[in-house]
Short mmCIF file of C-alpha atoms in Angstrom, two decimals:
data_model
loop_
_atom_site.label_atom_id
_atom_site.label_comp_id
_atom_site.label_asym_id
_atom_site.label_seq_id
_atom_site.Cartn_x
_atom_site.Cartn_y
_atom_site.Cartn_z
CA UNK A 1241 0.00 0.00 0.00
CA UNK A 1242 1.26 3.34 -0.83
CA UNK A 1243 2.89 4.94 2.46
CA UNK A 1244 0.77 8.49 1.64
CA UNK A 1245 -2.56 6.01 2.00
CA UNK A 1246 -1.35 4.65 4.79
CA UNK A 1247 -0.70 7.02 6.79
CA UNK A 1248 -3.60 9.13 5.30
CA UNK A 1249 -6.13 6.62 6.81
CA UNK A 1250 -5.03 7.45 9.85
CA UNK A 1251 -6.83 10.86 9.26
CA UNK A 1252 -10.46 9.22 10.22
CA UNK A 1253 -9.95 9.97 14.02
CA UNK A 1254 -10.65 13.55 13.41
CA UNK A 1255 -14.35 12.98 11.96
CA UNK A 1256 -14.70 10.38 14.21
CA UNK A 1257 -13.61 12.79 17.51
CA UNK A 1258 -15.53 16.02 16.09
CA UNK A 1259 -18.81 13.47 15.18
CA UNK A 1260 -18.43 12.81 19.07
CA UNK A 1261 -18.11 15.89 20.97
CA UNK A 1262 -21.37 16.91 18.89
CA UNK A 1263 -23.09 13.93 19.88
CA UNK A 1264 -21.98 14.66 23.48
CA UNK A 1265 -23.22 18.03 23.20
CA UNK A 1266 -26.25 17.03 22.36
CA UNK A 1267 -26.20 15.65 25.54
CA UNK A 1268 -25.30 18.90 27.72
CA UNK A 1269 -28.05 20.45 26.03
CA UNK A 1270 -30.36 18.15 26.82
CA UNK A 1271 -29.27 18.49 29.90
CA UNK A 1272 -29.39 22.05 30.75
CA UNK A 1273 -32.81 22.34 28.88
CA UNK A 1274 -33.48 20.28 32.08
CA UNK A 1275 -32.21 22.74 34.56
CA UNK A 1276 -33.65 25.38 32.81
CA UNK A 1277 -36.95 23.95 33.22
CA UNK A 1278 -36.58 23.21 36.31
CA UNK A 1279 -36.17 26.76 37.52
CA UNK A 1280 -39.04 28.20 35.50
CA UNK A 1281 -40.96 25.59 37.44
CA UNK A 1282 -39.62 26.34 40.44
CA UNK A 1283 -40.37 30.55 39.72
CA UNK A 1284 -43.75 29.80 39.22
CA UNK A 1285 -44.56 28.11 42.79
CA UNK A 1286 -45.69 30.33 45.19
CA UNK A 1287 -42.99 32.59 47.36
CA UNK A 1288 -42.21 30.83 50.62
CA UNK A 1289 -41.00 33.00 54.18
CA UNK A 1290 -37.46 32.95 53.90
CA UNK A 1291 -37.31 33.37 57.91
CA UNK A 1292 -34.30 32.71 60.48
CA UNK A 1293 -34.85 28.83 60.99
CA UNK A 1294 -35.24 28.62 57.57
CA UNK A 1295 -31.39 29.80 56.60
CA UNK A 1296 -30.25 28.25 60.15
CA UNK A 1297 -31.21 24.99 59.10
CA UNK A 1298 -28.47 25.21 56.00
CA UNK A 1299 -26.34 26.86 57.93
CA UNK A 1300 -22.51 25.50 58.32
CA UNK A 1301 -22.00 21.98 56.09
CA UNK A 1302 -25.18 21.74 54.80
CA UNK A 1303 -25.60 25.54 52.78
CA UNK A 1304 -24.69 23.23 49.69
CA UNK A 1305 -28.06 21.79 50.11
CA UNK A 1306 -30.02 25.38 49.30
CA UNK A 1307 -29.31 24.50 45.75
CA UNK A 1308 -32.58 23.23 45.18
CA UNK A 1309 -33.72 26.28 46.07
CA UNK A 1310 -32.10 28.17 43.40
CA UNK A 1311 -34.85 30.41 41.73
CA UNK A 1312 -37.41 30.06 44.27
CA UNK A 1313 -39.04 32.90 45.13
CA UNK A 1314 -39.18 34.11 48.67
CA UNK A 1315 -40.41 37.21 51.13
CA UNK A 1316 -38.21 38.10 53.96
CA UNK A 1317 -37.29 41.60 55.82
CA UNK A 1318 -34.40 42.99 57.93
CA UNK A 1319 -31.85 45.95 57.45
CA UNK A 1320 -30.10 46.37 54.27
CA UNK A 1321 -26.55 47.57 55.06
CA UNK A 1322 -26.41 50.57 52.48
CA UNK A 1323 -22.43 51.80 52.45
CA UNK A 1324 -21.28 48.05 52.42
CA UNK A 1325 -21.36 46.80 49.03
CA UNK A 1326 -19.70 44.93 46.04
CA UNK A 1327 -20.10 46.15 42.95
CA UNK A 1328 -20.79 42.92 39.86
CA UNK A 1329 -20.07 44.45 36.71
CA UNK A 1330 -19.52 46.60 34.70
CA UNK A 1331 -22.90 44.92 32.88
CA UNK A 1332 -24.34 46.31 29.84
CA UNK A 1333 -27.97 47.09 29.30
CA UNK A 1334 -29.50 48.86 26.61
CA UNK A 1335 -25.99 49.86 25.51
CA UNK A 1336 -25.22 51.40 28.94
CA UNK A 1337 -22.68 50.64 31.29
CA UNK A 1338 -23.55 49.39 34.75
CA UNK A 1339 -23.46 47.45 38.46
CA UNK A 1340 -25.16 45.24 40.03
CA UNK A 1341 -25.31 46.30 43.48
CA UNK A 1342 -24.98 43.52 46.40
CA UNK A 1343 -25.25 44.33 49.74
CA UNK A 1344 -25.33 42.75 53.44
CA UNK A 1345 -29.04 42.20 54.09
CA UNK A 1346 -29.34 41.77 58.15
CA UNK A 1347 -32.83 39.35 59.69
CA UNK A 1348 -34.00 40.39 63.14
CA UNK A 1349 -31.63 37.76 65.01
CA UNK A 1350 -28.33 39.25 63.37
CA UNK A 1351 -27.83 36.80 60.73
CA UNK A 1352 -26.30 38.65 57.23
CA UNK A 1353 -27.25 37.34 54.06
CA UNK A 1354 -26.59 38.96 50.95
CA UNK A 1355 -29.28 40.85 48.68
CA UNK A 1356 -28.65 41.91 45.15
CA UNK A 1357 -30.67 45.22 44.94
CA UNK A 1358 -30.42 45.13 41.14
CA UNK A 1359 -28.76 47.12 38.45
CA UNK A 1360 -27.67 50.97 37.93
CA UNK A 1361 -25.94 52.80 35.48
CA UNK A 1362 -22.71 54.13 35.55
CA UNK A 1363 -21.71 58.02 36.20
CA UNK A 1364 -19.52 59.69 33.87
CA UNK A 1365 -18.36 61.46 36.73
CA UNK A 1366 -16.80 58.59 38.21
CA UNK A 1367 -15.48 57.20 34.71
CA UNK A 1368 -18.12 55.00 34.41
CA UNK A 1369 -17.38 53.07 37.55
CA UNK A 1370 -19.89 53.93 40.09
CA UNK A 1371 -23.32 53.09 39.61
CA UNK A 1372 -26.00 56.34 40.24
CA UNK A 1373 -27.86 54.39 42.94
CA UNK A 1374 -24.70 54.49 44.96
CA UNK A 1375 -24.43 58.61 44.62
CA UNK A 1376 -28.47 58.66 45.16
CA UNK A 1377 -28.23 55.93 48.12
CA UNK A 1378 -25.30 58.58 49.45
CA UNK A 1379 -27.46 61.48 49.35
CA UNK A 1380 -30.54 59.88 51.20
CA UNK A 1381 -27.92 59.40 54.26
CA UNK A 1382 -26.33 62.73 54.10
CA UNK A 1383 -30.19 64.72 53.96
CA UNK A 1384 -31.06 62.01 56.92
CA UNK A 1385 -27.71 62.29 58.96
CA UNK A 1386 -28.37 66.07 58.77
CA UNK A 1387 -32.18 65.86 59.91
CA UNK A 1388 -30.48 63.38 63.02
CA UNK A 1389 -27.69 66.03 64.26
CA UNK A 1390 -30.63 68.23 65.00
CA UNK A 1391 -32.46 65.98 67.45
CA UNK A 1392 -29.61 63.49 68.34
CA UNK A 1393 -26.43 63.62 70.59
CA UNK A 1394 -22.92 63.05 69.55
CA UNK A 1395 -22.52 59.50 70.35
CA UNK A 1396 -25.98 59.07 68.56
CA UNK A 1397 -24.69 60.64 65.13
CA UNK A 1398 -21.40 58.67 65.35
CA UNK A 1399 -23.38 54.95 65.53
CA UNK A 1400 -25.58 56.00 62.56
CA UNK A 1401 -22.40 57.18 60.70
CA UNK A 1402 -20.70 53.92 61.26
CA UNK A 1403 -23.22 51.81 59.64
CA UNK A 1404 -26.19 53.13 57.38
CA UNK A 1405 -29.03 50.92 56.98
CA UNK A 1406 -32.38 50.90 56.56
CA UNK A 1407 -35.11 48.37 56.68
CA UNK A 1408 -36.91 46.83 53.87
CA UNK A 1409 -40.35 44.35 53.03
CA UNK A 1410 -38.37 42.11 50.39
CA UNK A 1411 -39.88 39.93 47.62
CA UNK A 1412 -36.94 38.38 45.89
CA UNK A 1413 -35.85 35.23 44.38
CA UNK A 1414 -32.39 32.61 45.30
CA UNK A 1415 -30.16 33.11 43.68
CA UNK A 1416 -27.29 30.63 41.86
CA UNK A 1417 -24.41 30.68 43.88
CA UNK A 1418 -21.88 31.21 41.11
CA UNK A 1419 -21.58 31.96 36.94
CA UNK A 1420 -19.38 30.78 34.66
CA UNK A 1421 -18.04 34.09 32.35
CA UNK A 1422 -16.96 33.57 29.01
CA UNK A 1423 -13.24 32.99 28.07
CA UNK A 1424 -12.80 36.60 27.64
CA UNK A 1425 -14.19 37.32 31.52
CA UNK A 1426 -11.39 38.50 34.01
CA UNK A 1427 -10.82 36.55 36.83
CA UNK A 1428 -12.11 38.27 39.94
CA UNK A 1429 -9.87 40.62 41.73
CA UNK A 1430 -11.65 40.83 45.27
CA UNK A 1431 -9.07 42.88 46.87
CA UNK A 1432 -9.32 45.42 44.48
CA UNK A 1433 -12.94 45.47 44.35
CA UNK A 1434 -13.56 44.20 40.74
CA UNK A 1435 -16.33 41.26 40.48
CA UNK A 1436 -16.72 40.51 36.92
CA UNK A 1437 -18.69 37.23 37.55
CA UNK A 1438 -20.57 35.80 40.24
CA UNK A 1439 -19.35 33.97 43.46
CA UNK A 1440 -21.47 34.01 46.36
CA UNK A 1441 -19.21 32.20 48.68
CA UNK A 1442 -15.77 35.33 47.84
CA UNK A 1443 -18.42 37.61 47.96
CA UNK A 1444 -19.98 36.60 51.23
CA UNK A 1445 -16.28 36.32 52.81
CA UNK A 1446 -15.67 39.51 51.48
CA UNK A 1447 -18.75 41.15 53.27
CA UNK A 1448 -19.23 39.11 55.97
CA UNK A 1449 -22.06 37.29 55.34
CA UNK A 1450 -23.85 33.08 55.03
CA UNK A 1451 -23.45 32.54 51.57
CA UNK A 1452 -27.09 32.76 50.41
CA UNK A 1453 -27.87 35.62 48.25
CA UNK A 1454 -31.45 36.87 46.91
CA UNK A 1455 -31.98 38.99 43.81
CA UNK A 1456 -34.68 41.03 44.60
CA UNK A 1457 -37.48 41.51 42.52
CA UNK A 1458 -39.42 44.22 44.75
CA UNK A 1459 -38.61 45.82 48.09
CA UNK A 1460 -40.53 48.59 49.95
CA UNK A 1461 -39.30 50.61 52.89
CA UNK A 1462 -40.76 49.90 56.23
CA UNK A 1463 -41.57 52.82 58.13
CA UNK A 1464 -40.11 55.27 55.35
CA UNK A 1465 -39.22 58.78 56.38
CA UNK A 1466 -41.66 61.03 54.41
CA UNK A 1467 -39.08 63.65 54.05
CA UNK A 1468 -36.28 61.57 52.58
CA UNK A 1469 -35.34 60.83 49.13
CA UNK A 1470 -37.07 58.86 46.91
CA UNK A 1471 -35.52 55.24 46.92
CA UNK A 1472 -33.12 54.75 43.33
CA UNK A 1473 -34.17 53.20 40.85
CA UNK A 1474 -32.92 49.61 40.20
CA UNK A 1475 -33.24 47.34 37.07
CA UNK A 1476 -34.51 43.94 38.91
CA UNK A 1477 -33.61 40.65 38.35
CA UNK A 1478 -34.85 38.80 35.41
CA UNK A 1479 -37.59 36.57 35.54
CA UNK A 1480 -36.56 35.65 32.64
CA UNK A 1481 -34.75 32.34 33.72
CA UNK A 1482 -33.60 31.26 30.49
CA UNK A 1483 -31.36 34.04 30.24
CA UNK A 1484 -29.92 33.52 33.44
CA UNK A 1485 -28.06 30.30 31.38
CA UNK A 1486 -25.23 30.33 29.50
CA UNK A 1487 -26.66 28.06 26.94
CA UNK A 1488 -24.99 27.81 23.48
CA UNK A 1489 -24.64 24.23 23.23
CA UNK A 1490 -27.17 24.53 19.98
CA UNK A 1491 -24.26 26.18 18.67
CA UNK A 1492 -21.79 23.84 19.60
CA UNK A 1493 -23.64 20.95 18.15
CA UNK A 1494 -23.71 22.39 15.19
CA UNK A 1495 -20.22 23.53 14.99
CA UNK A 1496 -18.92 19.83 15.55
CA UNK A 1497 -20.97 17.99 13.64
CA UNK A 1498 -20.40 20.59 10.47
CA UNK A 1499 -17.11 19.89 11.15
CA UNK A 1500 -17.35 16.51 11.22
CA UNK A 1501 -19.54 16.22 8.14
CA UNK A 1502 -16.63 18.04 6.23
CA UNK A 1503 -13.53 15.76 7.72
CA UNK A 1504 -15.63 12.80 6.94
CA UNK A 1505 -15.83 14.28 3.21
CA UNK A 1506 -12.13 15.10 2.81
CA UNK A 1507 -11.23 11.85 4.45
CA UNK A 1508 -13.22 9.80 1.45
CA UNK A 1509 -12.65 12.34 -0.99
CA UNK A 1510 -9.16 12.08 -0.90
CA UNK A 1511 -8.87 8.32 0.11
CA UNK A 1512 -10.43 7.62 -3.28
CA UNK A 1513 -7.45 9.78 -4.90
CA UNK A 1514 -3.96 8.48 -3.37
CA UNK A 1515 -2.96 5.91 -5.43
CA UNK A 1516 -2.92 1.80 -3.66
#
């Protein structure tokens, strides 16, 4: 046999490899059509309490097991700590640049979770990194602080300096614990601030919190100051679950099986050609 054939049939493992990833994409898709479905089932149920036995039972080992909660929807209440914060971003909407803004959400027993308030767009000012809810969330503190020096004492304005927070009614749904970027997402830089995909369990070291986090879908102030700013406006979560999934596997099937298809035609083509 001519040594060119020879070694030419060797060739057919490529076709063969390509026809397989595609076939085993076919699989994964399958398989995340699946998960997909089973959060869009799982949105639709009615909104449980998400109350302090609830998070203490998964608290410690057995937080792992809140994954079958994921995109549940849920009420709950408590203080949301508004100068503690990590910014998720930058995120672009509409062709704008913006954050998602997580912060420490404390229950009545002390227990911090944290609550994704939702997204805001960038200020120039700041060079597009600081989202306007941040500047507006500053100013509602600053006109309240002021109102508070004129009927509080010193040690009084110092503790509400320290930590600002205000509480919150809070319909909101679980959210995954982490997302996978694309290969052209940074790796997150925590000590510099810069979350460019989600982690819940860095994120909750970083603020102090259970790993649990809840993007909210509505909130409403409890016992709301009438003189104080109006709350800023957030873009809420997505109830679109689908688009909560990277899912492009359609795209990879296709990809490896085209591929395929046309190393299965060279292969032959050519096979036919080299002389025995």
């Amino acid at each position: 046999m001519n040594k060119n054939k020879k070694g030419f049939k060797f060739f057919i493992i490529f076709p063969v490899i390509a026809f397989g990833l595609g076939t085993w994409q076919v699989y994964r898709y399958d398989w995340k059509k699946g998960l997909i479905q089973r959060a869009k089932d799982r949105m639709e149920e009615d909104p449980i309490e998400l109350s302090n036995s609830f998070i203490k039972n998964f608290k410690g080992n057995n937080l792992g097991d809140l994954n079958k909660y994921e995109f549940r929807r849920v009420y709950l209440n408590g203080k949301v700590i508004d100068n503690q914060y990590v910014l998720l971003g930058p995120r672009s909407i509409d062709g704008t640049l913006g954050y998602y803004i997580i912060s420490p959400l404390q229950l009545s027993d002390g227990t911090r979770i944290l609550l994704n308030r939702g997204w805001s767009a960038s200020t120039p000012k700041s060079n597009y990194k600081i989202p306007y809810a941040i500047e507006e969330l500053k100013l509602i503190h600053q006109k309240e602080q002021q109102q508070q020096q004129q009927q509080q004492q010193q040690q009084q304005q110092q503790q509400q300096q320290s930590i600002l927070y205000r509480c919150f009614n809070i319909l909101g749904v679980i959210s995954k614990s982490k997302e996978r970027g694309s290969a052209f997402t940074p790796a997150n830089q925590p000590e510099k601030g810069q979350w460019y995909s989600l982690d819940v369990d860095a994120m909750a070291n970083q603020l102090n919190t259970e790993p649990l986090m809840i993007n909210t879908l509505d909130e409403s102030e409890i016992n709301a100051n009438p003189s104080s700013l109006p709350n800023p406006q957030f873009k809420r979560f997505d109830t679109d679950v689908e688009s909560s999934f990277h899912n492009k596997h359609m795209s990879y099937i296709g990809t490896w099986y085209t591929l395929s298809a046309s190393l299965f035609f060279i292969y032959f083509r050519y096979m036919r050609k080299l002389p025995k």
